[in-house]
Coordinates of C-alpha atoms in Angstrom, one line a residue:
X504 CA 17.2 34.1 2.5
X505 CA 20.3 31.9 2.1
X506 CA 20.0 28.1 2.2
X507 CA 22.7 25.4 2.3
X508 CA 23.7 23.7 -0.9
X509 CA 21.6 20.7 -1.7
X510 CA 23.2 17.4 -0.7
X511 CA 23.3 14.6 -3.3
X512 CA 21.2 11.6 -2.2
X513 CA 21.3 7.9 -3.0
X514 CA 18.7 5.4 -1.8
X515 CA 20.2 2.7 0.5
X516 CA 17.6 0.8 2.4
X517 CA 19.1 -0.9 5.5
X518 CA 19.6 -4.7 5.1
X519 CA 17.7 -5.1 8.5
X520 CA 14.6 -3.5 7.0
X521 CA 14.8 -5.6 3.9
X522 CA 15.1 -8.8 6.0
X523 CA 12.1 -7.7 8.1
X524 CA 9.9 -7.1 5.1
X525 CA 11.1 -10.4 3.5
X526 CA 10.2 -12.3 6.6
X527 CA 6.8 -10.7 6.8
X528 CA 6.0 -11.6 3.2
X529 CA 7.4 -15.1 3.2
X530 CA 5.5 -16.0 6.4
X531 CA 2.2 -14.4 5.3
X532 CA -0.8 -16.8 5.7
X533 CA -3.1 -17.0 2.6
X534 CA -6.7 -18.0 3.5
X535 CA -8.1 -21.0 1.6
X536 CA -11.0 -18.9 0.2
X537 CA -14.3 -20.0 -1.1
X538 CA -15.3 -21.9 -4.2
X539 CA -16.9 -19.6 -6.8
X540 CA -18.5 -20.4 -10.2
X541 CA -16.3 -19.8 -13.3
X542 CA -16.0 -16.1 -14.0
X543 CA -16.7 -15.1 -10.4
X544 CA -13.4 -16.0 -8.9
X545 CA -12.8 -12.4 -8.0
X546 CA -16.2 -11.8 -6.5
X547 CA -14.8 -11.6 -2.9
X548 CA -11.4 -10.3 -3.6
X549 CA -8.2 -11.8 -5.1
X550 CA -8.4 -15.6 -5.3
X551 CA -5.9 -17.5 -3.0
X552 CA -4.0 -18.7 -6.1
X553 CA -3.3 -15.2 -7.2
X554 CA -2.2 -14.2 -3.7
X555 CA 0.1 -17.3 -3.5
X556 CA 1.7 -16.2 -6.8
X557 CA 2.3 -12.7 -5.5
X558 CA 3.7 -14.0 -2.3
X559 CA 6.1 -16.2 -4.2
X560 CA 7.1 -13.4 -6.5
X561 CA 7.7 -10.8 -3.7
X562 CA 9.6 -13.2 -1.5
X563 CA 11.7 -15.2 -4.0
X564 CA 12.0 -13.3 -7.3
X565 CA 11.7 -9.5 -6.6
X566 CA 15.1 -7.9 -6.4
X567 CA 14.9 -4.6 -4.5
X568 CA 18.7 -3.9 -4.8
X569 CA 18.4 -4.0 -8.6
X570 CA 15.4 -1.6 -8.5
X571 CA 17.3 0.6 -6.0
X572 CA 20.4 0.7 -8.3
X573 CA 18.3 1.6 -11.3
X574 CA 16.6 4.5 -9.5
X575 CA 19.9 5.8 -8.2
X576 CA 21.5 5.6 -11.7
X577 CA 18.6 7.3 -13.5
X578 CA 17.4 10.0 -11.1
X579 CA 19.5 12.8 -9.8
X580 CA 18.3 13.1 -6.2
X581 CA 19.1 15.6 -3.4
X582 CA 18.1 16.7 0.0
X583 CA 17.8 20.2 1.4
X584 CA 16.7 21.3 4.9
X585 CA 14.0 24.0 4.6
X586 CA 12.4 25.9 7.5
X587 CA 8.7 26.7 7.4
X588 CA 7.3 28.4 10.6
X589 CA 8.4 26.3 13.5
X590 CA 9.2 23.3 11.4
X591 CA 12.3 22.3 9.5
X592 CA 11.7 19.7 6.8
X593 CA 14.5 17.7 5.2
X594 CA 13.2 17.8 1.7
X595 CA 14.0 15.1 -0.7
X596 CA 13.7 15.9 -4.4
X597 CA 14.7 15.0 -8.0
X598 CA 16.4 17.8 -10.0
X599 CA 17.2 17.4 -13.7
X600 CA 18.3 20.5 -15.7
X601 CA 17.8 20.6 -19.4
X602 CA 20.6 21.8 -21.7
X603 CA 18.1 23.2 -24.2
X604 CA 17.8 26.9 -24.6
X605 CA 14.6 28.4 -23.3
X606 CA 13.9 25.5 -20.9
X607 CA 11.1 26.3 -18.4
X608 CA 11.5 25.5 -14.7
X609 CA 8.8 22.9 -13.8
X610 CA 7.9 21.7 -10.3
X611 CA 6.3 18.3 -10.6
X612 CA 4.3 17.5 -7.4
X613 CA 3.1 13.9 -6.9
X614 CA -0.1 13.1 -5.1
X615 CA -1.3 10.6 -2.5
X616 CA -0.5 7.7 -2.3
X617 CA 2.2 8.4 -4.9
X618 CA 5.8 9.3 -4.8
X619 CA 8.6 11.1 -6.6
X620 CA 8.8 8.0 -8.9
X621 CA 5.7 9.3 -10.8
X622 CA 8.2 11.5 -12.7
X623 CA 10.6 8.6 -13.5
X624 CA 9.2 7.7 -17.0
X625 CA 8.7 11.2 -18.2
X626 CA 11.6 13.2 -16.9
X627 CA 13.8 12.4 -20.0
X628 CA 11.0 13.4 -22.3
X629 CA 10.6 16.7 -20.4
X630 CA 14.3 17.6 -20.2
X631 CA 15.7 16.0 -23.4
X632 CA 12.9 15.3 -25.9
X633 CA 13.8 13.6 -29.1
X634 CA 12.0 16.4 -30.9
X635 CA 14.5 19.3 -31.0
X636 CA 11.5 21.7 -31.4
X637 CA 9.6 20.5 -28.4
X638 CA 9.5 22.7 -25.3
X639 CA 12.1 21.6 -22.7
X640 CA 11.9 21.9 -18.9
X641 CA 14.2 22.0 -15.9
X642 CA 12.3 19.4 -13.7
X643 CA 12.1 19.5 -9.9
X644 CA 10.1 16.7 -8.3
X645 CA 10.0 16.9 -4.5
X646 CA 8.7 14.2 -2.2
X647 CA 5.8 15.5 -0.1
X648 CA 6.8 16.1 3.6
X649 CA 6.5 12.7 5.3
X650 CA 6.6 10.8 2.0
X651 CA 9.5 8.4 1.1
X652 CA 12.7 10.3 1.9
X653 CA 11.4 13.7 3.0
X654 CA 11.1 14.1 6.8
X655 CA 7.6 14.5 8.3
X656 CA 6.4 17.7 10.1
X657 CA 5.8 17.3 13.8
X658 CA 2.7 19.4 13.9
X659 CA -0.7 18.0 12.7
X660 CA -1.6 21.5 11.6
X661 CA 1.0 21.5 8.9
X662 CA -1.2 22.2 5.8
X663 CA -1.3 23.0 2.1
X664 CA -0.1 26.5 2.7
X665 CA 3.0 25.2 4.5
X666 CA 3.8 22.7 1.8
X667 CA 3.3 25.4 -0.9
X668 CA 5.7 27.7 1.0
X669 CA 8.3 25.0 1.2
X670 CA 8.0 24.2 -2.5
X671 CA 8.3 27.9 -3.4
X672 CA 11.4 28.2 -1.2
X673 CA 12.9 25.1 -2.8
X674 CA 12.5 26.6 -6.3
X675 CA 14.1 29.8 -5.2
X676 CA 17.0 27.9 -3.6
X677 CA 17.6 26.2 -6.9
X678 CA 17.7 29.5 -8.7
X679 CA 14.2 29.4 -10.2
X680 CA 12.5 32.7 -9.3
X681 CA 9.7 32.0 -11.9
X682 CA 8.4 28.6 -12.7
X683 CA 5.3 26.5 -13.5
X684 CA 3.7 23.6 -11.5
X685 CA 2.2 20.3 -12.4
X686 CA 0.1 18.5 -9.8
X687 CA -2.1 15.5 -9.6
X688 CA -4.3 14.3 -6.7
X689 CA -2.9 16.0 -3.5
X690 CA -0.4 17.7 -5.8
X691 CA -3.3 19.4 -7.6
X692 CA -4.3 21.1 -4.3
X693 CA -0.8 22.2 -3.6
X694 CA -0.3 23.6 -7.1
X695 CA -3.5 25.7 -6.7
X696 CA -2.3 27.1 -3.4
X697 CA 1.1 27.9 -4.9
X698 CA -0.6 29.9 -7.7
X699 CA -2.7 31.8 -5.3
X700 CA 0.0 32.5 -2.7
X701 CA 3.0 33.1 -5.0
X702 CA 1.6 34.6 -8.2
X703 CA 4.8 36.5 -9.0
X704 CA 6.8 33.2 -8.9
X705 CA 4.3 30.5 -10.0
X706 CA 3.3 31.7 -13.5
X707 CA 1.4 28.7 -14.7
X708 CA -0.3 25.6 -13.3
X709 CA -1.3 22.3 -14.9
X710 CA -3.4 19.8 -13.0
X711 CA -4.6 16.3 -13.9
X712 CA -7.3 16.2 -11.2
X713 CA -10.0 18.8 -10.9
X714 CA -11.9 19.0 -7.7
X715 CA -15.4 20.4 -8.2
X716 CA -18.1 21.8 -5.9
X717 CA -21.7 20.6 -5.8
X718 CA -23.9 21.9 -8.6
X719 CA -25.8 25.1 -7.6
X720 CA -29.4 24.0 -7.3
X721 CA -31.0 27.1 -9.0
X722 CA -28.6 27.1 -11.9
X723 CA -28.3 23.3 -12.5
X724 CA -31.3 21.6 -10.8
X725 CA -31.0 18.5 -13.0
X726 CA -27.3 18.1 -12.4
X727 CA -27.9 18.4 -8.6
X728 CA -30.6 15.8 -8.7
X729 CA -28.3 13.4 -10.7
X730 CA -25.5 14.0 -8.2
X731 CA -27.8 13.3 -5.2
X732 CA -29.1 10.1 -6.9
X733 CA -25.6 8.9 -7.6
X734 CA -24.5 9.7 -4.0
X735 CA -27.4 7.8 -2.5
X736 CA -26.8 4.9 -4.9
X737 CA -23.1 4.5 -4.2
X738 CA -22.5 6.1 -0.8
X739 CA -23.7 3.2 1.3
X740 CA -21.8 0.6 -0.7
X741 CA -18.6 2.6 -0.5
X742 CA -18.9 3.3 3.2
X743 CA -19.6 -0.4 3.9
X744 CA -16.8 -1.5 1.8
X745 CA -14.4 0.8 3.5
X746 CA -15.4 -0.4 6.9
X747 CA -15.1 -4.0 5.9
X748 CA -11.7 -3.6 4.3
X749 CA -10.4 -1.8 7.5
X750 CA -11.7 -4.4 10.0
X751 CA -12.0 -7.7 8.2
X752 CA -10.1 -10.0 5.9
X753 CA -11.5 -12.6 3.6
X754 CA -11.2 -15.1 6.5
X755 CA -11.8 -13.5 10.0
X756 CA -8.9 -15.4 11.5
X757 CA -6.5 -13.8 9.1
X758 CA -7.6 -10.2 10.0
X759 CA -5.0 -8.0 11.6
X760 CA -7.8 -6.5 13.8
X761 CA -10.4 -8.3 15.8
X762 CA -13.8 -8.7 14.3
X763 CA -16.3 -6.5 16.0
X764 CA -18.9 -8.2 18.2
X765 CA -22.5 -7.3 17.5
X766 CA -24.3 -5.7 20.5
X767 CA -26.8 -8.5 20.5
X768 CA -24.0 -11.0 21.3
X769 CA -22.4 -8.9 24.1

């Protein structure tokens, strides 16, 4: 299968979008908050003083163009259209080749809610380590479909197998018929699928998140009981916190969504 040559890519956020974001931040309303005893200022979320400081920083001091220039100068980025089933994804990726002999192709897959920038601080260590005896790598760090500068699939059924297939095609297009994969969070799931679906190409996998199944009751009854107790103890709090974060702000009038009305008040 022949693919077009990757196109060099530079980040260039439109000025109109930057102006829109700046306006949203600079006009954000910070609620007055409640008075808490010393040491409990964070009991109900970030104190207003902290949020005011962040608002000032993001609206008056943060320089996106400087960050954009640094990313563009440090990371070699490309795009490549890849077909998978009925979809065609414009894949954005970082690609740094090492000049060291014996360098191993490595696909570095970020997770959710991460981005290709997860590889920024380590890519030089992987490709050009200061230790001449350290293993070197040719690093490919794609953006997940729909993340940052990769286009999004149109079908909601686009799954792990599809992403794994696209990643494998990308590695083949770059000349890496055999490679290893590093994945964290969602990237962990994708790395596992790549190892299963493409064992002749994906020769090794390293993950920094390990999903685990429930303990089998007849093999580990104590572990299962501990898990159940932990789930009961934390489940209600987590579910309640999630619901409140989605629907309420610290001050109801600041919430982006209306506060629900209890049935008794309808």
